[in-house]
Coordinates of C-alpha atoms and ligand atoms in Angstrom, one line a residue:
M1 CA 0.0 0.0 0.0
G2 CA 1.5 3.3 -1.1
Y3 CA 2.0 6.3 1.3
S4 CA -0.8 8.4 -0.2
R5 CA -3.2 5.4 -0.1
K6 CA -2.4 5.0 3.6
L7 CA -3.0 8.6 4.2
S8 CA -6.4 8.6 2.5
C9 CA -7.4 5.6 4.6
V10 CA -6.5 7.5 7.8
L11 CA -8.5 10.5 6.5
L12 CA -11.4 8.3 5.7
L13 CA -11.3 6.8 9.2
V14 CA -11.4 10.2 10.7
V15 CA -14.3 11.2 8.5
L16 CA -16.2 8.1 9.4
L17 CA -15.6 8.7 13.1
V18 CA -16.8 12.2 12.9
A19 CA -19.9 11.1 10.9
C20 CA -20.7 8.4 13.4
T21 CA -20.4 10.6 16.5
K22 CA -22.3 13.5 14.9
G23 CA -25.4 12.1 13.2
E24 CA -26.5 9.2 15.4
D25 CA -29.6 7.7 14.0
P26 CA -32.3 6.7 16.5
Y27 CA -32.4 3.2 18.0
R28 CA -35.5 1.0 18.5
F29 CA -35.4 -2.1 20.7
Y30 CA -37.5 -5.2 20.4
T31 CA -37.5 -8.4 22.4
W32 CA -39.3 -11.3 20.8
N33 CA -40.1 -14.6 22.3
V34 CA -40.8 -17.2 19.6
T35 CA -43.1 -20.0 20.9
Y36 CA -45.6 -22.6 19.7
G37 CA -49.2 -21.9 20.5
D38 CA -52.7 -23.0 19.5
I39 CA -54.1 -21.1 16.6
Y40 CA -57.3 -21.8 14.6
P41 CA -56.8 -20.0 11.2
L42 CA -59.4 -22.1 9.4
G43 CA -61.2 -23.2 12.5
V44 CA -59.0 -26.3 12.9
K45 CA -56.7 -26.2 15.9
Q46 CA -53.0 -26.2 15.1
Q47 CA -49.6 -25.4 16.7
G48 CA -48.7 -22.1 15.2
I49 CA -45.5 -20.1 15.6
L50 CA -46.2 -17.1 17.7
I51 CA -44.1 -14.1 18.5
N52 CA -44.7 -12.7 21.9
G53 CA -47.9 -14.7 21.9
Q54 CA -49.2 -13.1 18.6
F55 CA -49.9 -14.4 15.2
P56 CA -49.3 -12.5 13.0
G57 CA -46.3 -11.2 15.0
P58 CA -45.8 -7.7 16.2
L59 CA -45.6 -4.9 13.6
I60 CA -42.3 -3.2 13.1
E61 CA -42.8 0.6 12.6
S62 CA -39.6 2.3 11.7
V63 CA -38.3 5.4 10.0
T64 CA -35.6 5.6 7.4
N65 CA -32.1 5.1 8.9
D66 CA -33.3 3.8 12.2
N67 CA -31.2 1.2 14.0
L68 CA -33.3 -1.8 15.0
I69 CA -32.1 -4.0 17.8
I70 CA -34.2 -7.1 17.7
S71 CA -33.5 -9.8 20.3
V72 CA -35.1 -13.1 19.2
F73 CA -35.5 -15.9 21.8
N74 CA -36.1 -19.2 20.2
S75 CA -38.5 -21.2 22.5
L76 CA -39.3 -23.7 19.8
D77 CA -37.8 -27.3 19.7
E78 CA -36.2 -26.6 16.3
P79 CA -33.4 -24.3 15.1
F80 CA -35.0 -21.0 13.9
L81 CA -34.2 -17.8 11.9
I82 CA -36.2 -14.8 10.9
S83 CA -35.5 -13.0 7.6
W84 CA -36.7 -9.6 6.3
N85 CA -38.5 -9.7 3.0
G86 CA -37.4 -6.7 1.0
V87 CA -35.6 -4.9 3.8
Q88 CA -32.2 -4.4 2.3
Q89 CA -29.5 -4.8 5.0
R90 CA -27.1 -2.5 3.4
R91 CA -23.5 -3.7 3.7
N92 CA -24.8 -6.2 6.2
S93 CA -25.9 -9.6 4.8
W94 CA -24.8 -10.8 8.3
Q95 CA -28.3 -9.8 9.4
D96 CA -30.3 -11.3 6.6
G97 CA -31.4 -14.3 8.6
V98 CA -31.4 -17.0 5.8
Y99 CA -29.7 -20.3 5.7
G100 CA -26.7 -19.0 3.7
T101 CA -25.9 -16.0 5.9
N102 CA -26.6 -17.1 9.6
C103 CA -26.3 -20.1 11.8
P104 CA -29.7 -21.0 13.1
I105 CA -30.7 -19.9 16.6
P106 CA -30.6 -23.2 18.5
P107 CA -33.7 -24.1 20.6
G108 CA -33.6 -22.3 23.9
K109 CA -31.0 -19.7 22.7
N110 CA -31.3 -16.1 21.6
F111 CA -29.8 -14.0 18.9
T112 CA -29.9 -10.2 18.6
Y113 CA -30.3 -8.8 15.1
V114 CA -28.8 -5.4 14.6
L115 CA -30.2 -3.9 11.4
Q116 CA -30.2 -0.4 10.0
V117 CA -33.0 0.5 7.6
K118 CA -30.6 2.6 5.7
D119 CA -31.8 4.8 2.8
Q120 CA -35.1 2.9 2.5
I121 CA -38.8 3.5 2.8
G122 CA -41.8 1.2 2.2
S123 CA -43.9 -1.7 3.3
Y124 CA -42.5 -5.2 3.8
F125 CA -42.8 -8.2 6.1
Y126 CA -40.6 -10.6 8.1
F127 CA -40.9 -14.3 8.1
P128 CA -39.3 -17.5 9.5
S129 CA -36.9 -18.7 6.8
L130 CA -35.9 -22.2 7.8
A131 CA -37.5 -25.6 7.7
F132 CA -40.9 -24.7 6.3
H133 CA -41.7 -22.7 9.5
K134 CA -43.5 -20.2 7.4
A135 CA -46.4 -22.7 7.1
A136 CA -46.9 -22.3 10.8
G137 CA -47.0 -18.5 10.8
G138 CA -44.2 -16.5 12.6
Y139 CA -44.5 -13.6 10.1
G140 CA -45.4 -10.0 10.6
G141 CA -45.5 -6.5 9.0
F142 CA -42.5 -4.3 8.6
Q143 CA -42.9 -0.6 7.7
I144 CA -40.2 2.0 7.0
A145 CA -41.7 5.6 7.0
S146 CA -40.1 8.6 5.4
R147 CA -38.1 10.9 7.6
S148 CA -40.1 14.0 8.6
V149 CA -38.0 16.3 6.4
I150 CA -38.7 14.2 3.2
P151 CA -41.8 15.0 1.2
V152 CA -44.3 12.2 0.7
P153 CA -46.4 12.5 -2.5
F154 CA -49.8 12.1 -0.7
P155 CA -51.4 13.6 2.4
P156 CA -50.9 11.6 5.6
P157 CA -53.7 9.1 5.7
D158 CA -56.3 9.0 8.6
G159 CA -55.3 5.4 9.4
D160 CA -53.0 2.7 8.4
F161 CA -53.9 -1.0 8.1
T162 CA -51.6 -3.9 7.6
I163 CA -53.0 -6.9 5.7
L164 CA -51.0 -10.1 5.6
A165 CA -52.9 -12.5 3.4
G166 CA -52.2 -15.8 1.8
D167 CA -53.0 -19.5 1.4
W168 CA -53.0 -21.8 4.4
Y169 CA -52.9 -25.5 5.2
N170 CA -54.6 -27.3 8.0
R171 CA -51.6 -29.7 8.1
N172 CA -48.8 -28.4 10.2
H173 CA -45.3 -27.5 9.0
T174 CA -43.7 -30.8 10.0
D175 CA -46.3 -32.8 8.1
L176 CA -45.9 -30.5 5.0
R177 CA -42.1 -30.8 5.2
A178 CA -42.4 -34.6 5.4
I179 CA -44.5 -34.5 2.1
L180 CA -41.8 -32.5 0.4
D181 CA -38.9 -34.5 1.9
G182 CA -40.6 -37.6 0.6
G183 CA -40.4 -36.3 -3.0
S184 CA -44.0 -35.2 -3.6
D185 CA -45.6 -31.9 -4.3
L186 CA -47.8 -30.1 -1.7
P187 CA -51.6 -30.7 -2.1
F188 CA -53.8 -27.7 -2.9
P189 CA -54.1 -25.3 0.1
D190 CA -57.1 -25.7 2.4
G191 CA -58.0 -22.0 2.4
L192 CA -57.0 -18.4 2.5
I193 CA -56.4 -16.3 5.6
I194 CA -56.2 -12.6 6.3
N195 CA -54.2 -11.6 9.4
G196 CA -54.3 -15.1 10.8
H197 CA -58.0 -15.7 10.3
G198 CA -60.4 -17.1 7.7
S199 CA -63.5 -15.3 6.6
N200 CA -65.5 -12.7 8.5
S201 CA -63.2 -12.6 11.6
N202 CA -61.4 -9.3 10.9
T203 CA -63.1 -5.9 10.9
F204 CA -61.4 -2.8 9.7
Q205 CA -63.2 0.3 11.0
V206 CA -63.3 3.5 9.1
D207 CA -64.9 6.9 9.4
Q208 CA -67.0 8.1 6.5
G209 CA -65.1 10.6 4.3
K210 CA -61.6 9.7 5.6
T211 CA -58.8 8.1 3.7
Y212 CA -56.8 5.0 4.9
R213 CA -53.6 3.3 3.8
F214 CA -53.8 -0.4 3.3
R215 CA -50.4 -2.2 3.1
I216 CA -51.2 -5.7 1.6
S217 CA -48.6 -8.5 1.5
N218 CA -49.0 -12.0 0.1
V219 CA -47.4 -14.1 2.8
G220 CA -48.8 -17.4 1.5
L221 CA -46.9 -20.5 0.4
T222 CA -48.0 -21.4 -3.1
T223 CA -50.7 -19.2 -4.7
S224 CA -51.1 -15.7 -6.1
I225 CA -54.0 -13.7 -4.7
N226 CA -56.3 -10.9 -5.9
F227 CA -57.3 -8.2 -3.4
R228 CA -60.4 -6.0 -3.6
I229 CA -62.8 -4.0 -1.5
Q230 CA -66.5 -4.0 -2.4
G231 CA -67.7 -0.7 -3.8
H232 CA -64.3 1.1 -3.3
K233 CA -61.5 2.2 -5.5
M234 CA -57.9 1.8 -4.5
L235 CA -55.3 4.4 -5.3
L236 CA -51.9 2.7 -5.6
V237 CA -49.2 4.8 -3.8
E238 CA -46.3 2.5 -3.1
V239 CA -44.8 -0.7 -4.4
E240 CA -42.0 -2.3 -2.2
G241 CA -40.4 1.1 -1.4
T242 CA -41.1 2.9 -4.7
H243 CA -43.7 5.8 -4.8
S244 CA -45.8 4.8 -7.7
L245 CA -47.8 6.7 -10.2
Q246 CA -51.1 7.0 -8.4
N247 CA -53.3 4.9 -10.7
T248 CA -56.7 3.7 -9.5
Y249 CA -57.6 0.0 -9.4
D250 CA -60.7 -2.0 -8.6
S251 CA -58.6 -5.0 -7.6
L252 CA -54.9 -5.9 -7.4
D253 CA -53.1 -9.2 -8.2
I254 CA -50.5 -9.8 -5.5
H255 CA -48.1 -12.5 -6.1
L256 CA -46.2 -14.5 -3.5
G257 CA -43.9 -12.3 -1.4
Q258 CA -45.1 -9.0 -2.9
T259 CA -46.4 -5.9 -1.1
Y260 CA -48.5 -3.0 -2.3
S261 CA -49.8 0.1 -0.5
V262 CA -53.1 1.6 -1.6
L263 CA -55.2 4.6 -0.3
V264 CA -58.9 3.9 0.1
T265 CA -61.4 6.7 0.8
A266 CA -64.5 5.8 2.8
D267 CA -66.7 7.6 0.3
Q268 CA -69.7 5.2 0.0
P269 CA -73.0 5.1 1.8
P270 CA -72.4 4.2 5.5
Q271 CA -72.7 0.4 5.9
D272 CA -70.3 -2.6 5.8
Y273 CA -68.4 -3.8 2.8
Y274 CA -66.5 -7.0 2.0
I275 CA -62.8 -7.0 1.8
V276 CA -62.0 -10.0 -0.4
V277 CA -58.9 -12.0 -1.3
S278 CA -59.1 -14.9 -3.7
T279 CA -56.6 -17.2 -5.3
R280 CA -55.4 -16.5 -8.9
F281 CA -54.1 -18.9 -11.6
T282 CA -55.6 -21.9 -9.8
S283 CA -58.3 -24.2 -11.2
Q284 CA -60.1 -24.2 -7.9
V285 CA -60.7 -20.7 -6.4
L286 CA -60.3 -20.2 -2.7
N287 CA -61.4 -16.9 -1.0
A288 CA -61.5 -15.2 2.3
T289 CA -63.3 -12.1 3.4
S290 CA -62.9 -9.4 6.0
I291 CA -65.3 -6.5 6.7
L292 CA -64.7 -2.8 6.1
H293 CA -67.0 -1.3 8.7
Y294 CA -68.1 2.3 8.6
S295 CA -68.2 3.7 12.1
N296 CA -71.7 5.1 11.3
S297 CA -72.7 2.0 9.5
A298 CA -76.5 1.5 9.1
G299 CA -76.1 -2.3 8.9
G300 CA -74.6 -5.4 7.3
V301 CA -72.9 -6.0 4.0
P302 CA -74.9 -5.5 0.8
G303 CA -75.1 -8.5 -1.4
S304 CA -72.3 -11.0 -2.0
P305 CA -68.6 -10.5 -2.2
P306 CA -67.4 -9.1 -5.5
E307 CA -65.9 -11.6 -8.0
G308 CA -62.3 -11.3 -9.0
P309 CA -60.7 -11.2 -12.4
T310 CA -60.0 -14.4 -14.3
Q311 CA -57.8 -13.5 -17.2
I312 CA -54.0 -13.8 -17.4
D313 CA -53.8 -10.9 -19.8
W314 CA -55.6 -8.7 -17.4
S315 CA -52.9 -9.4 -14.8
M316 CA -50.0 -8.8 -17.2
N317 CA -51.6 -5.5 -18.3
Q318 CA -52.0 -4.4 -14.7
A319 CA -48.3 -5.3 -14.0
R320 CA -47.2 -3.2 -16.9
S321 CA -49.3 -0.3 -15.7
L322 CA -47.2 0.0 -12.5
R323 CA -45.0 3.1 -12.9
E324 CA -42.6 5.0 -10.8
N325 CA -43.5 8.6 -10.0
L326 CA -40.3 10.3 -11.4
T327 CA -40.8 13.6 -9.5
A328 CA -41.7 12.2 -6.1
S329 CA -39.0 11.7 -3.5
G330 CA -38.1 8.2 -2.3
P331 CA -36.0 7.8 0.9
R332 CA -34.0 10.9 0.0
P333 CA -35.1 14.4 -1.0
N334 CA -34.0 14.1 -4.6
P335 CA -36.6 12.8 -7.0
Q336 CA -36.8 9.0 -7.7
G337 CA -36.3 9.8 -11.4
S338 CA -32.9 11.3 -10.8
Y339 CA -31.5 7.7 -10.8
R340 CA -31.7 7.1 -14.6
Y341 CA -31.7 3.3 -14.6
G342 CA -32.3 3.1 -18.3
M343 CA -29.2 5.1 -19.2
I344 CA -26.7 2.8 -17.5
N345 CA -24.7 0.3 -19.5
V346 CA -25.5 -3.3 -18.6
T347 CA -22.2 -5.1 -17.8
R348 CA -23.6 -8.6 -17.7
T349 CA -26.8 -10.5 -18.7
I350 CA -28.0 -13.4 -16.5
R351 CA -30.8 -15.6 -17.8
L352 CA -32.5 -17.7 -15.1
Q353 CA -34.9 -20.5 -16.1
N354 CA -37.0 -22.4 -13.7
S355 CA -37.7 -26.1 -14.0
A356 CA -39.2 -29.0 -12.1
P357 CA -36.8 -32.0 -12.6
V358 CA -37.2 -35.3 -10.8
I359 CA -33.9 -36.1 -9.3
D360 CA -33.2 -39.5 -7.7
G361 CA -36.9 -40.3 -7.9
K362 CA -37.9 -37.2 -6.0
Q363 CA -39.6 -34.0 -7.1
R364 CA -37.2 -31.1 -7.1
Y365 CA -37.2 -27.6 -8.4
A366 CA -34.2 -25.9 -10.1
V367 CA -32.7 -22.8 -11.7
N368 CA -30.7 -23.3 -14.8
G369 CA -30.7 -27.0 -14.1
V370 CA -29.3 -26.6 -10.6
S371 CA -31.4 -27.6 -7.6
F372 CA -30.0 -25.9 -4.4
I373 CA -29.1 -28.0 -1.4
T374 CA -27.7 -26.7 1.9
A375 CA -24.1 -27.5 3.0
D376 CA -22.9 -28.0 6.5
T377 CA -21.9 -24.4 7.1
P378 CA -23.6 -21.1 6.2
L379 CA -22.1 -19.8 3.0
K380 CA -21.3 -16.3 4.4
L381 CA -19.3 -17.8 7.3
A382 CA -17.5 -20.3 4.9
D383 CA -16.6 -17.3 2.8
H384 CA -15.5 -15.2 5.7
F385 CA -13.3 -17.9 7.3
N386 CA -12.2 -19.1 3.9
I387 CA -13.3 -22.7 4.6
Q388 CA -12.8 -24.7 1.4
G389 CA -15.3 -27.2 0.0
V390 CA -18.5 -25.7 1.3
F391 CA -19.4 -24.1 -2.0
S392 CA -17.7 -23.1 -5.1
L393 CA -18.2 -19.9 -7.1
G394 CA -19.7 -20.4 -10.5
S395 CA -21.6 -23.5 -9.4
I396 CA -24.6 -22.2 -11.3
P397 CA -24.4 -21.1 -14.9
D398 CA -25.4 -17.7 -16.2
N399 CA -27.7 -19.2 -18.8
P400 CA -30.3 -22.0 -19.1
T401 CA -28.6 -25.3 -19.9
G402 CA -31.5 -26.7 -22.0
G403 CA -33.0 -30.1 -21.4
G404 CA -35.2 -31.1 -18.5
G405 CA -32.6 -32.7 -16.3
G406 CA -31.1 -31.3 -13.2
Y407 CA -28.5 -31.9 -10.4
L408 CA -28.2 -31.0 -6.8
Q409 CA -25.6 -28.4 -5.8
T410 CA -24.9 -25.7 -3.2
S411 CA -25.1 -23.1 -5.9
V412 CA -23.4 -19.7 -5.6
M413 CA -23.1 -17.2 -8.4
A414 CA -20.1 -14.8 -8.3
A415 CA -20.8 -11.2 -9.1
D416 CA -18.8 -7.9 -8.9
F417 CA -19.8 -5.0 -6.6
R418 CA -21.0 -2.1 -8.8
A419 CA -21.8 -4.3 -11.8
Y420 CA -25.0 -3.4 -13.5
V421 CA -26.8 -6.5 -14.5
E422 CA -29.7 -7.5 -16.7
V423 CA -31.6 -10.5 -15.3
V424 CA -34.1 -12.3 -17.4
F425 CA -36.4 -14.8 -15.6
E426 CA -37.6 -17.3 -18.2
N427 CA -40.5 -19.5 -17.3
P428 CA -41.2 -22.4 -19.7
E429 CA -43.6 -24.0 -17.2
D430 CA -47.4 -23.6 -17.0
T431 CA -47.4 -22.2 -13.5
L432 CA -46.8 -18.6 -12.4
Q433 CA -43.4 -17.9 -10.7
S434 CA -42.6 -15.3 -8.2
W435 CA -38.9 -14.4 -7.6
H436 CA -37.3 -12.4 -4.8
I437 CA -33.7 -11.0 -4.6
D438 CA -32.3 -10.2 -1.1
G439 CA -30.3 -7.0 -0.5
H440 CA -31.2 -5.2 -3.7
V441 CA -34.0 -3.5 -5.6
F442 CA -34.4 -3.9 -9.3
F443 CA -36.1 -2.2 -12.1
V444 CA -38.7 -4.4 -13.9
V445 CA -37.9 -3.3 -17.5
G446 CA -40.1 -5.8 -19.3
M447 CA -42.3 -8.8 -19.3
D448 CA -44.1 -10.7 -22.1
G449 CA -45.3 -14.1 -23.2
G450 CA -43.2 -16.5 -25.2
Q451 CA -39.4 -16.8 -25.3
W452 CA -37.1 -13.9 -24.5
S453 CA -34.6 -12.9 -27.2
D454 CA -32.2 -10.0 -27.8
A455 CA -35.0 -8.3 -29.8
S456 CA -37.2 -8.3 -26.6
R457 CA -35.0 -5.4 -25.4
Q458 CA -36.6 -3.1 -28.0
N459 CA -39.7 -2.9 -25.9
Y460 CA -38.1 -2.4 -22.5
N461 CA -39.4 0.5 -20.4
L462 CA -36.2 2.4 -19.8
R463 CA -37.9 5.5 -18.3
D464 CA -40.3 5.0 -15.5
T465 CA -40.8 1.4 -14.5
I466 CA -41.2 0.4 -10.9
A467 CA -38.2 -0.6 -8.7
R468 CA -39.0 -3.5 -6.3
S469 CA -37.5 -6.7 -4.8
T470 CA -40.1 -9.3 -5.8
V471 CA -41.5 -9.9 -9.3
Q472 CA -43.8 -12.4 -11.0
V473 CA -43.2 -14.3 -14.2
Y474 CA -46.3 -15.4 -16.0
P475 CA -46.7 -19.0 -17.3
K476 CA -44.7 -19.6 -20.5
S477 CA -43.4 -16.0 -20.3
W478 CA -40.4 -13.9 -19.2
T479 CA -39.7 -11.0 -17.0
A480 CA -36.6 -8.8 -17.4
L481 CA -35.0 -6.5 -14.9
Y482 CA -32.0 -4.1 -14.5
M483 CA -30.3 -4.3 -11.1
P484 CA -27.4 -2.3 -9.7
L485 CA -25.2 -4.6 -7.6
D486 CA -24.7 -2.0 -4.9
N487 CA -24.6 -4.1 -1.8
V488 CA -21.7 -6.4 -1.0
G489 CA -22.6 -9.7 0.6
M490 CA -24.1 -13.1 0.2
W491 CA -27.6 -12.7 -1.1
N492 CA -30.4 -15.2 -1.5
V493 CA -32.2 -15.3 -4.9
R494 CA -35.3 -17.4 -4.4
S495 CA -38.6 -18.5 -5.6
E496 CA -41.3 -17.1 -3.2
N497 CA -43.3 -20.3 -3.8
W498 CA -42.3 -21.9 -0.6
A499 CA -42.4 -25.6 -1.8
R500 CA -40.2 -24.6 -4.8
Q501 CA -37.8 -22.7 -2.6
Y502 CA -37.6 -25.6 -0.1
L503 CA -37.0 -28.1 -2.9
G504 CA -34.1 -26.1 -4.6
Q505 CA -35.4 -23.2 -6.7
Q506 CA -33.0 -20.7 -5.2
F507 CA -29.3 -19.9 -5.1
Y508 CA -26.9 -17.3 -3.6
L509 CA -25.5 -14.3 -5.4
R510 CA -22.1 -13.4 -3.9
V511 CA -21.6 -9.7 -4.5
Y512 CA -17.9 -9.2 -4.0
S513 CA -15.6 -6.2 -3.5
P514 CA -11.8 -6.7 -3.3
A515 CA -11.5 -3.6 -1.2
N516 CA -12.3 -5.4 2.0
S517 CA -13.4 -2.1 3.6
W518 CA -16.1 -1.1 6.1
R519 CA -17.4 1.3 3.5
D520 CA -18.5 -1.7 1.5
E521 CA -19.3 -4.3 4.0
Y522 CA -19.5 -4.5 7.8
P523 CA -17.4 -6.9 9.7
I524 CA -18.8 -10.1 11.2
P525 CA -21.0 -9.2 14.2
S526 CA -19.5 -10.0 17.5
N527 CA -22.6 -12.0 18.6
A528 CA -22.7 -14.2 15.4
F529 CA -23.3 -17.8 16.2
L530 CA -20.8 -20.2 14.7
C531 CA -21.8 -23.6 13.4
G532 CA -20.8 -26.4 11.1
R533 CA -17.1 -26.1 10.1
A534 CA -17.1 -22.5 11.3
I535 CA -17.1 -23.6 14.9
S536 CA -13.3 -24.2 15.0
H537 CA -12.7 -20.6 14.0
Ligands
NAG1 C1 -41.0 -17.4 26.3 O1 -42.4 -17.9 26.5 C2 -42.4 -19.2 27.2 C3 -43.8 -19.6 27.2 O2 -44.7 -18.6 27.7 C4 -41.8 -19.0 28.5 O3 -41.8 -20.2 29.2 C5 -40.4 -18.5 28.4 O4 -39.9 -18.2 29.7 C6 -40.4 -17.2 27.6 N1 -39.0 -16.8 27.4 C7 -38.6 -15.6 27.4 C8 -37.1 -15.3 27.1 O5 -39.3 -14.6 27.7
NAG2 C1 -47.9 -32.0 13.3 O1 -49.0 -32.9 13.3 C2 -48.6 -34.2 13.5 C3 -49.8 -35.1 13.4 O2 -50.3 -35.0 12.0 C4 -48.0 -34.4 14.9 O3 -47.5 -35.7 15.1 C5 -46.8 -33.4 15.1 O4 -46.4 -33.4 16.4 C6 -47.3 -32.0 14.7 N1 -46.1 -31.1 14.8 C7 -46.2 -29.9 15.3 C8 -45.0 -29.0 15.3 O5 -47.2 -29.4 15.8
NAG3 C1 -29.2 -13.3 24.7 O1 -29.9 -12.5 25.7 C2 -29.1 -12.2 26.8 C3 -30.0 -11.6 27.9 O2 -30.8 -10.5 27.3 C4 -28.0 -11.2 26.3 O3 -27.2 -10.8 27.4 C5 -27.2 -11.9 25.3 O4 -26.3 -10.9 24.7 C6 -28.1 -12.4 24.2 N1 -27.3 -13.1 23.2 C7 -27.2 -12.9 21.9 C8 -26.4 -13.8 21.1 O5 -27.8 -11.9 21.4
NAG4 C1 -65.9 -17.8 -2.2 O1 -65.9 -19.2 -2.0 C2 -67.2 -19.7 -1.8 C3 -67.1 -21.2 -1.4 O2 -66.2 -21.9 -2.3 C4 -68.0 -19.5 -3.0 O3 -69.3 -20.0 -2.8 C5 -68.1 -18.0 -3.4 O4 -68.7 -17.9 -4.6 C6 -66.7 -17.5 -3.5 N1 -66.8 -16.0 -3.6 C7 -66.0 -15.3 -4.4 C8 -66.2 -13.9 -4.4 O5 -65.1 -15.8 -5.1
NAG5 C1 -46.0 12.5 -8.3 O1 -45.4 13.0 -7.2 C2 -45.6 14.4 -7.1 C3 -44.8 14.9 -5.9 O2 -43.5 15.2 -6.3 C4 -47.1 14.7 -6.9 O3 -47.3 16.1 -6.9 C5 -47.9 14.1 -8.1 O4 -49.2 14.2 -7.8 C6 -47.5 12.6 -8.3 N1 -48.1 12.2 -9.5 C7 -48.8 11.1 -9.7 C8 -49.4 10.9 -11.0 O5 -48.9 10.2 -8.8
NAG6 C1 -22.2 2.9 -22.8 O1 -21.8 2.3 -23.9 C2 -21.7 3.0 -25.1 C3 -21.4 2.2 -26.3 O2 -20.6 1.1 -25.9 C4 -20.7 4.1 -24.9 O3 -20.6 5.0 -26.0 C5 -21.1 5.0 -23.7 O4 -20.1 5.9 -23.4 C6 -21.3 4.1 -22.5 N1 -21.9 4.9 -21.4 C7 -21.5 4.9 -20.2 C8 -22.3 5.8 -19.2 O5 -20.6 4.3 -19.8

């Protein structure tokens, strides 16, 4: 290292110290006890996963840049981790809480997550990431509000409701896991639930004339849902941290792992109305209802719950109508449109194709022919301690391999910090896919039916598409995105269909910087558990 380089490092350290001592961002503390407890989501008694006795778990309400100190006590009889769907963990995949980044919290032990919701706004959820625990609940809402000095492109709503909806099974997570481990697919779900309950158990009370924000997430395991409120329009305002163009919708398709915020004005005659979710792209349609109750309601709900859409084209057109408001602020004062994602040169194209191979007589799911299996040591720890033989870089190709076969592998894709990648999700199957990328947001530049080709780029939206972290791929279709790799770490890329994720439709993207600097990535937390071959370090 040359003298001037050394000097600039010293200067940087001083700058960092000054910055750290000056602008201390606020802290919020949470203590969570994770237990089993009796729940009755569809009227059948089950052991659910509760957090502080609640299902869904407590809502996290934070503000951009807050430091969240979340102590999680695992009172289950199984190893456990919580992950944060869409919450970026800048420079800090150590806190991501998935198999590849953290050792599980052993039964009877506790782990304290230290996360900063840096430069982010929006509506998200947390969930238990290991061992199909998500089928037992253990999830909750996660909000990041704008700092008070940052303009928000709509007036403060009169109320704020979190809706965590999705499909549900009456069989518990250990039974469902046994089905998957045995090499079979899951059966069709038993029903849909909203905030832990089936139909007509939740009431959302509103005052006539007032406007409310609904943050709706699909926390289910296997199906897309449609969300609608009888007699009311929904004004879309936010999609996973992006302030959207404020289009009006009668209903919204919400795919696995996705979150939308809408404003709803109680502008109808004072009575009760159905809030409905129903499954999408399924031959049998399940539904669940809640009640929107006007405080001055004259009586019950009028008629029957409104029917949902049935067309695939309708859904794709709705997806294409989602736009970023270029002049609105995001987490910072400058307009969202000042990041001109369409003007940046792509440095690499990654094409990812899902498939459903049978391997060794068992149903598996794969990406580019590789079906992910866990190793004995979390990948981030193996990387940190330089433990050989846990995974190898390049163990998943950048392009589909062709053919229907597949093989098992602890797949990790190597990528460079500050690369600007084009990712094309290609879905040759008849089912809808939903993909999530941890640690990043991406711009959904295009989607269409058929096979993607170079010519498909001519129709990309390079101006005002939405930036988000979870995106659907329609049956026999493709979805393309642009993504700045601006977050060093080990990041999970996964199907949000939980059976597919569990059976291998996922991998890790290792975003690497040779600088080995705190500016790019935080050091291993002092409270990190060690496990597998990391124990001896
Ligand atoms: C968690 O809850 C269980 C059951 O109520 C209780 O026995 C245990 O002491 C609690 N643990 C903590 C750390 O609060
Ligand atoms: C799940 O249900 C099975 C019976 O179907 C039971 O043996 C098992 O203990 C249950 N597991 C949990 C975690 O409740
Ligand atoms: C577990 O909780 C105890 C008591 O609150 C605390 O002292 C300890 O630091 C925690 N351990 C971890 C790994 O967070
Ligand atoms: C909801 O499901 C019930 C029972 O299957 C069915 O009778 C009803 O028509 C469905 N409603 C909607 C709005 O889909
Ligand atoms: C976009 O955001 C601006 C605030 O910068 C707001 O005035 C405008 O109404 C928004 N436009 C739409 C179409 O949502
Ligand atoms: C992008 O690539 C084009 C053609 O290769 C080049 O002319 C242009 O300078 C590049 N732009 C940036 C911002 O690097």
